[in-house]
Amino acid sequence: LCFACIDNLSPVPMNQNLLRPVLTAYGRALLSQLTGKMLLLSVIPFLLSLLLWGALLWTGLQPMLDYMHALFADYGLFSTSGNVLSTFGLGFLKTVIVPLIALLMLLPLMVVTSLLFMGVVAMPAIVRHVARRQFPHLEMKKGGSFIGSLLVNLGGFIVFIPLWLLSLPLYAIAPVAVIAQAALWGWLTARVMTYDALSEHASEEERIEITRRHKRQLMLIGVASGAAGALPGIVWISGAAVALNQLPF
């Protein structure tokens, strides 16, 4: 996405074909990713998120599960959720409904935390690295700021989290869940990373115009990345469902 955005600012006009600039951006990103610095910058946000959530889960996961279990027991939600799951042929999941819901709620927060660390910590260094290697003569107009990036990240997450929660029932129908999750992650990735990739070199007017003019290409890159982010969750849910279905309850 960084290559696609910066390429729009280069003197060479970007081909209006939908797929060619996307494939070009992915090709350049793959080549750039093979350097030690880029690999390190890509790993740092993941490690920071891992350390943060490791500490939070170590201290807070069991109290959270206990609270949710008490909530389900007090309001008769075990019976309600069991009936709903049985309607979709997933009655075997009712015995693990509390940890399952907890994990589904925490998963997007973990990924969102990684994106936040990526946008705030790693993305500025990645943009400078890409610009220095591929676009050394590109003017830096500083159309964005750290505060602007933080607001875009937080604004995107505020919209994303409720939509993610509303989409959780779609996991009962895996193909629909894949499409919904890819679209959500695609929108969030395109929104957050486009701002961060353009903030150093584009003016505010250029950033808005590039986002408007090339929104299909940027969204396509975001959806492709979003699908990659959604698939692990789908695989985990499907694997858990298959495993639990084989257990004698």
GROMACS .gro file of C-alpha atoms in nm:
model
  249
    1LEU     CA    1   0.000   0.000   0.000
    2CYS     CA    2   0.291   0.231   0.078
    3PHE     CA    3   0.436   0.175  -0.271
    4ALA     CA    4   0.097   0.229  -0.436
    5CYS     CA    5   0.044   0.559  -0.254
    6ILE     CA    6   0.391   0.699  -0.309
    7ASP     CA    7   0.388   0.588  -0.673
    8ASN     CA    8   0.088   0.816  -0.726
    9LEU     CA    9   0.308   1.111  -0.626
   10SER     CA   10   0.595   1.024  -0.860
   11PRO     CA   11   0.639   1.214  -1.187
   12VAL     CA   12   0.542   0.910  -1.396
   13PRO     CA   13   0.161   0.893  -1.439
   14MET     CA   14   0.005   0.588  -1.283
   15ASN     CA   15  -0.164   0.348  -1.524
   16GLN     CA   16  -0.540   0.365  -1.477
   17ASN     CA   17  -0.577  -0.012  -1.519
   18LEU     CA   18  -0.716  -0.146  -1.193
   19LEU     CA   19  -0.489  -0.447  -1.144
   20ARG     CA   20  -0.156  -0.336  -1.293
   21PRO     CA   21  -0.067  -0.074  -1.027
   22VAL     CA   22  -0.181  -0.312  -0.754
   23LEU     CA   23   0.041  -0.593  -0.882
   24THR     CA   24   0.328  -0.347  -0.930
   25ALA     CA   25   0.292  -0.227  -0.572
   26TYR     CA   26   0.289  -0.582  -0.436
   27GLY     CA   27   0.593  -0.673  -0.648
   28ARG     CA   28   0.791  -0.376  -0.522
   29ALA     CA   29   0.680  -0.442  -0.166
   30LEU     CA   30   0.794  -0.804  -0.188
   31LEU     CA   31   1.138  -0.704  -0.314
   32SER     CA   32   1.173  -0.435  -0.050
   33GLN     CA   33   1.056  -0.673   0.223
   34LEU     CA   34   1.359  -0.894   0.167
   35THR     CA   35   1.588  -0.637   0.330
   36GLY     CA   36   1.680  -0.676   0.695
   37LYS     CA   37   1.554  -0.332   0.794
   38MET     CA   38   1.209  -0.386   0.643
   39LEU     CA   39   1.177  -0.728   0.807
   40LEU     CA   40   1.267  -0.575   1.143
   41LEU     CA   41   1.019  -0.289   1.097
   42SER     CA   42   0.747  -0.540   1.010
   43VAL     CA   43   0.817  -0.756   1.315
   44ILE     CA   44   0.844  -0.478   1.576
   45PRO     CA   45   0.468  -0.388   1.581
   46PHE     CA   46   0.379  -0.757   1.613
   47LEU     CA   47   0.623  -0.804   1.902
   48LEU     CA   48   0.497  -0.492   2.081
   49SER     CA   49   0.138  -0.611   2.043
   50LEU     CA   50   0.237  -0.960   2.159
   51LEU     CA   51   0.404  -0.825   2.473
   52LEU     CA   52   0.110  -0.597   2.553
   53TRP     CA   53  -0.156  -0.863   2.504
   54GLY     CA   54   0.051  -1.131   2.672
   55ALA     CA   55   0.058  -0.918   2.987
   56LEU     CA   56  -0.312  -0.829   2.961
   57LEU     CA   57  -0.422  -1.189   2.908
   58TRP     CA   58  -0.196  -1.317   3.184
   59THR     CA   59  -0.358  -1.084   3.436
   60GLY     CA   60  -0.709  -1.034   3.300
   61LEU     CA   61  -0.828  -1.332   3.093
   62GLN     CA   62  -0.955  -1.549   3.379
   63PRO     CA   63  -1.141  -1.260   3.551
   64MET     CA   64  -1.299  -1.175   3.215
   65LEU     CA   65  -1.413  -1.536   3.163
   66ASP     CA   66  -1.549  -1.552   3.517
   67TYR     CA   67  -1.745  -1.229   3.465
   68MET     CA   68  -1.888  -1.346   3.132
   69HIS     CA   69  -1.981  -1.685   3.280
   70ALA     CA   70  -2.165  -1.513   3.568
   71LEU     CA   71  -2.339  -1.282   3.320
   72PHE     CA   72  -2.457  -1.575   3.108
   73ALA     CA   73  -2.578  -1.759   3.418
   74ASP     CA   74  -2.764  -1.459   3.564
   75TYR     CA   75  -2.951  -1.372   3.244
   76GLY     CA   76  -3.014  -1.723   3.111
   77LEU     CA   77  -2.791  -1.665   2.809
   78PHE     CA   78  -2.662  -2.023   2.807
   79SER     CA   79  -3.006  -2.148   2.706
   80THR     CA   80  -3.058  -1.867   2.453
   81SER     CA   81  -2.718  -1.909   2.290
   82GLY     CA   82  -2.761  -2.288   2.285
   83ASN     CA   83  -3.092  -2.253   2.099
   84VAL     CA   84  -2.940  -2.011   1.848
   85LEU     CA   85  -2.640  -2.238   1.786
   86SER     CA   86  -2.869  -2.540   1.746
   87THR     CA   87  -3.063  -2.351   1.478
   88PHE     CA   88  -2.744  -2.332   1.271
   89GLY     CA   89  -2.642  -2.690   1.350
   90LEU     CA   90  -2.369  -2.573   1.588
   91GLY     CA   91  -2.517  -2.701   1.914
   92PHE     CA   92  -2.190  -2.873   2.002
   93LEU     CA   93  -2.036  -2.527   2.060
   94LYS     CA   94  -2.267  -2.439   2.351
   95THR     CA   95  -2.029  -2.592   2.606
   96VAL     CA   96  -1.751  -2.353   2.504
   97ILE     CA   97  -1.963  -2.049   2.417
   98VAL     CA   98  -1.810  -1.821   2.683
   99PRO     CA   99  -1.440  -1.867   2.589
  100LEU     CA  100  -1.539  -1.867   2.221
  101ILE     CA  101  -1.711  -1.528   2.248
  102ALA     CA  102  -1.424  -1.393   2.457
  103LEU     CA  103  -1.169  -1.495   2.193
  104LEU     CA  104  -1.383  -1.354   1.910
  105MET     CA  105  -1.406  -1.024   2.096
  106LEU     CA  106  -1.036  -1.010   2.175
  107LEU     CA  107  -0.908  -1.115   1.831
  108PRO     CA  108  -0.993  -0.788   1.652
  109LEU     CA  109  -0.855  -0.585   1.940
  110MET     CA  110  -0.526  -0.772   1.912
  111VAL     CA  111  -0.503  -0.713   1.537
  112VAL     CA  112  -0.612  -0.351   1.573
  113THR     CA  113  -0.338  -0.300   1.832
  114SER     CA  114  -0.084  -0.435   1.583
  115LEU     CA  115  -0.216  -0.195   1.318
  116LEU     CA  116  -0.194   0.093   1.562
  117PHE     CA  117   0.166   0.008   1.646
  118MET     CA  118   0.237  -0.031   1.274
  119GLY     CA  119   0.089   0.307   1.186
  120VAL     CA  120   0.243   0.501   1.472
  121VAL     CA  121   0.575   0.325   1.530
  122ALA     CA  122   0.683   0.152   1.208
  123MET     CA  123   0.507   0.323   0.918
  124PRO     CA  124   0.700   0.655   0.925
  125ALA     CA  125   1.031   0.466   0.909
  126ILE     CA  126   0.896   0.237   0.633
  127VAL     CA  127   0.783   0.538   0.427
  128ARG     CA  128   1.124   0.703   0.460
  129HIS     CA  129   1.296   0.376   0.365
  130VAL     CA  130   1.075   0.323   0.059
  131ALA     CA  131   1.104   0.686  -0.055
  132ARG     CA  132   1.482   0.689  -0.016
  133ARG     CA  133   1.529   0.366  -0.216
  134GLN     CA  134   1.262   0.402  -0.484
  135PHE     CA  135   1.171   0.773  -0.504
  136PRO     CA  136   1.478   0.971  -0.389
  137HIS     CA  137   1.379   1.293  -0.571
  138LEU     CA  138   1.022   1.308  -0.442
  139GLU     CA  139   0.947   1.630  -0.252
  140MET     CA  140   0.836   1.602   0.111
  141LYS     CA  141   0.536   1.831   0.160
  142LYS     CA  142   0.443   1.711   0.511
  143GLY     CA  143   0.066   1.710   0.455
  144GLY     CA  144   0.007   1.488   0.757
  145SER     CA  145   0.114   1.473   1.118
  146PHE     CA  146   0.154   1.233   1.407
  147ILE     CA  147  -0.166   1.366   1.569
  148GLY     CA  148  -0.349   1.331   1.238
  149SER     CA  149  -0.231   0.972   1.203
  150LEU     CA  150  -0.339   0.895   1.558
  151LEU     CA  151  -0.684   1.045   1.499
  152VAL     CA  152  -0.729   0.854   1.171
  153ASN     CA  153  -0.627   0.531   1.344
  154LEU     CA  154  -0.857   0.583   1.641
  155GLY     CA  155  -1.147   0.702   1.422
  156GLY     CA  156  -1.116   0.395   1.202
  157PHE     CA  157  -1.107   0.164   1.503
  158ILE     CA  158  -1.415   0.329   1.659
  159VAL     CA  159  -1.610   0.251   1.342
  160PHE     CA  160  -1.451  -0.091   1.291
  161ILE     CA  161  -1.508  -0.248   1.635
  162PRO     CA  162  -1.892  -0.226   1.638
  163LEU     CA  163  -1.910  -0.353   1.279
  164TRP     CA  164  -1.679  -0.642   1.372
  165LEU     CA  165  -1.901  -0.734   1.668
  166LEU     CA  166  -2.212  -0.719   1.448
  167SER     CA  167  -2.043  -0.951   1.197
  168LEU     CA  168  -1.960  -1.223   1.452
  169PRO     CA  169  -2.283  -1.422   1.391
  170LEU     CA  170  -2.173  -1.458   1.028
  171TYR     CA  171  -1.912  -1.711   1.143
  172ALA     CA  172  -2.197  -1.960   1.132
  173ILE     CA  173  -2.171  -1.931   0.752
  174ALA     CA  174  -1.798  -1.940   0.674
  175PRO     CA  175  -1.805  -1.804   0.312
  176VAL     CA  176  -2.014  -1.503   0.417
  177ALA     CA  177  -1.784  -1.445   0.714
  178VAL     CA  178  -1.477  -1.445   0.484
  179ILE     CA  179  -1.634  -1.180   0.259
  180ALA     CA  180  -1.750  -0.965   0.550
  181GLN     CA  181  -1.418  -0.985   0.734
  182ALA     CA  182  -1.215  -0.914   0.419
  183ALA     CA  183  -1.430  -0.608   0.345
  184LEU     CA  184  -1.396  -0.477   0.701
  185TRP     CA  185  -1.022  -0.531   0.723
  186GLY     CA  186  -0.982  -0.393   0.370
  187TRP     CA  187  -1.159  -0.071   0.460
  188LEU     CA  188  -0.961  -0.029   0.783
  189THR     CA  189  -0.625  -0.110   0.623
  190ALA     CA  190  -0.684   0.123   0.328
  191ARG     CA  191  -0.799   0.407   0.555
  192VAL     CA  192  -0.517   0.384   0.807
  193MET     CA  193  -0.223   0.297   0.583
  194THR     CA  194  -0.313   0.542   0.305
  195TYR     CA  195  -0.291   0.835   0.545
  196ASP     CA  196   0.036   0.713   0.695
  197ALA     CA  197   0.194   0.638   0.357
  198LEU     CA  198   0.111   0.980   0.214
  199SER     CA  199   0.154   1.202   0.520
  200GLU     CA  200   0.526   1.267   0.466
  201HIS     CA  201   0.529   1.347   0.092
  202ALA     CA  202   0.181   1.465  -0.010
  203SER     CA  203   0.015   1.793   0.080
  204GLU     CA  204  -0.327   1.768   0.240
  205GLU     CA  205  -0.495   1.849  -0.093
  206GLU     CA  206  -0.287   1.588  -0.279
  207ARG     CA  207  -0.360   1.325  -0.017
  208ILE     CA  208  -0.735   1.381  -0.044
  209GLU     CA  209  -0.725   1.383  -0.425
  210ILE     CA  210  -0.510   1.070  -0.450
  211THR     CA  211  -0.734   0.885  -0.207
  212ARG     CA  212  -1.040   0.987  -0.410
  213ARG     CA  213  -0.891   0.915  -0.753
  214HIS     CA  214  -0.734   0.580  -0.669
  215LYS     CA  215  -0.976   0.455  -0.405
  216ARG     CA  216  -1.051   0.136  -0.604
  217GLN     CA  217  -0.685   0.033  -0.623
  218LEU     CA  218  -0.622   0.123  -0.259
  219MET     CA  219  -0.934  -0.061  -0.147
  220LEU     CA  220  -0.835  -0.365  -0.354
  221ILE     CA  221  -0.496  -0.375  -0.182
  222GLY     CA  222  -0.666  -0.331   0.153
  223VAL     CA  223  -0.916  -0.612   0.082
  224ALA     CA  224  -0.639  -0.847  -0.032
  225SER     CA  225  -0.450  -0.774   0.288
  226GLY     CA  226  -0.774  -0.790   0.486
  227ALA     CA  227  -0.854  -1.134   0.345
  228ALA     CA  228  -0.511  -1.253   0.455
  229GLY     CA  229  -0.586  -1.116   0.801
  230ALA     CA  230  -0.932  -1.272   0.817
  231LEU     CA  231  -0.835  -1.621   0.702
  232PRO     CA  232  -0.649  -1.722   1.021
  233GLY     CA  233  -0.959  -1.646   1.224
  234ILE     CA  234  -1.180  -1.841   0.983
  235VAL     CA  235  -0.938  -2.136   0.987
  236TRP     CA  236  -0.922  -2.128   1.367
  237ILE     CA  237  -1.299  -2.116   1.404
  238SER     CA  238  -1.350  -2.391   1.146
  239GLY     CA  239  -1.082  -2.610   1.303
  240ALA     CA  240  -1.228  -2.561   1.649
  241ALA     CA  241  -1.576  -2.644   1.521
  242VAL     CA  242  -1.458  -2.962   1.350
  243ALA     CA  243  -1.261  -3.071   1.657
  244LEU     CA  244  -1.546  -3.006   1.897
  245ASN     CA  245  -1.788  -3.185   1.667
  246GLN     CA  246  -1.584  -3.501   1.711
  247LEU     CA  247  -1.585  -3.486   2.091
  248PRO     CA  248  -1.849  -3.687   2.276
  249PHE     CA  249  -2.071  -3.449   2.474
   0.00000   0.00000   0.00000
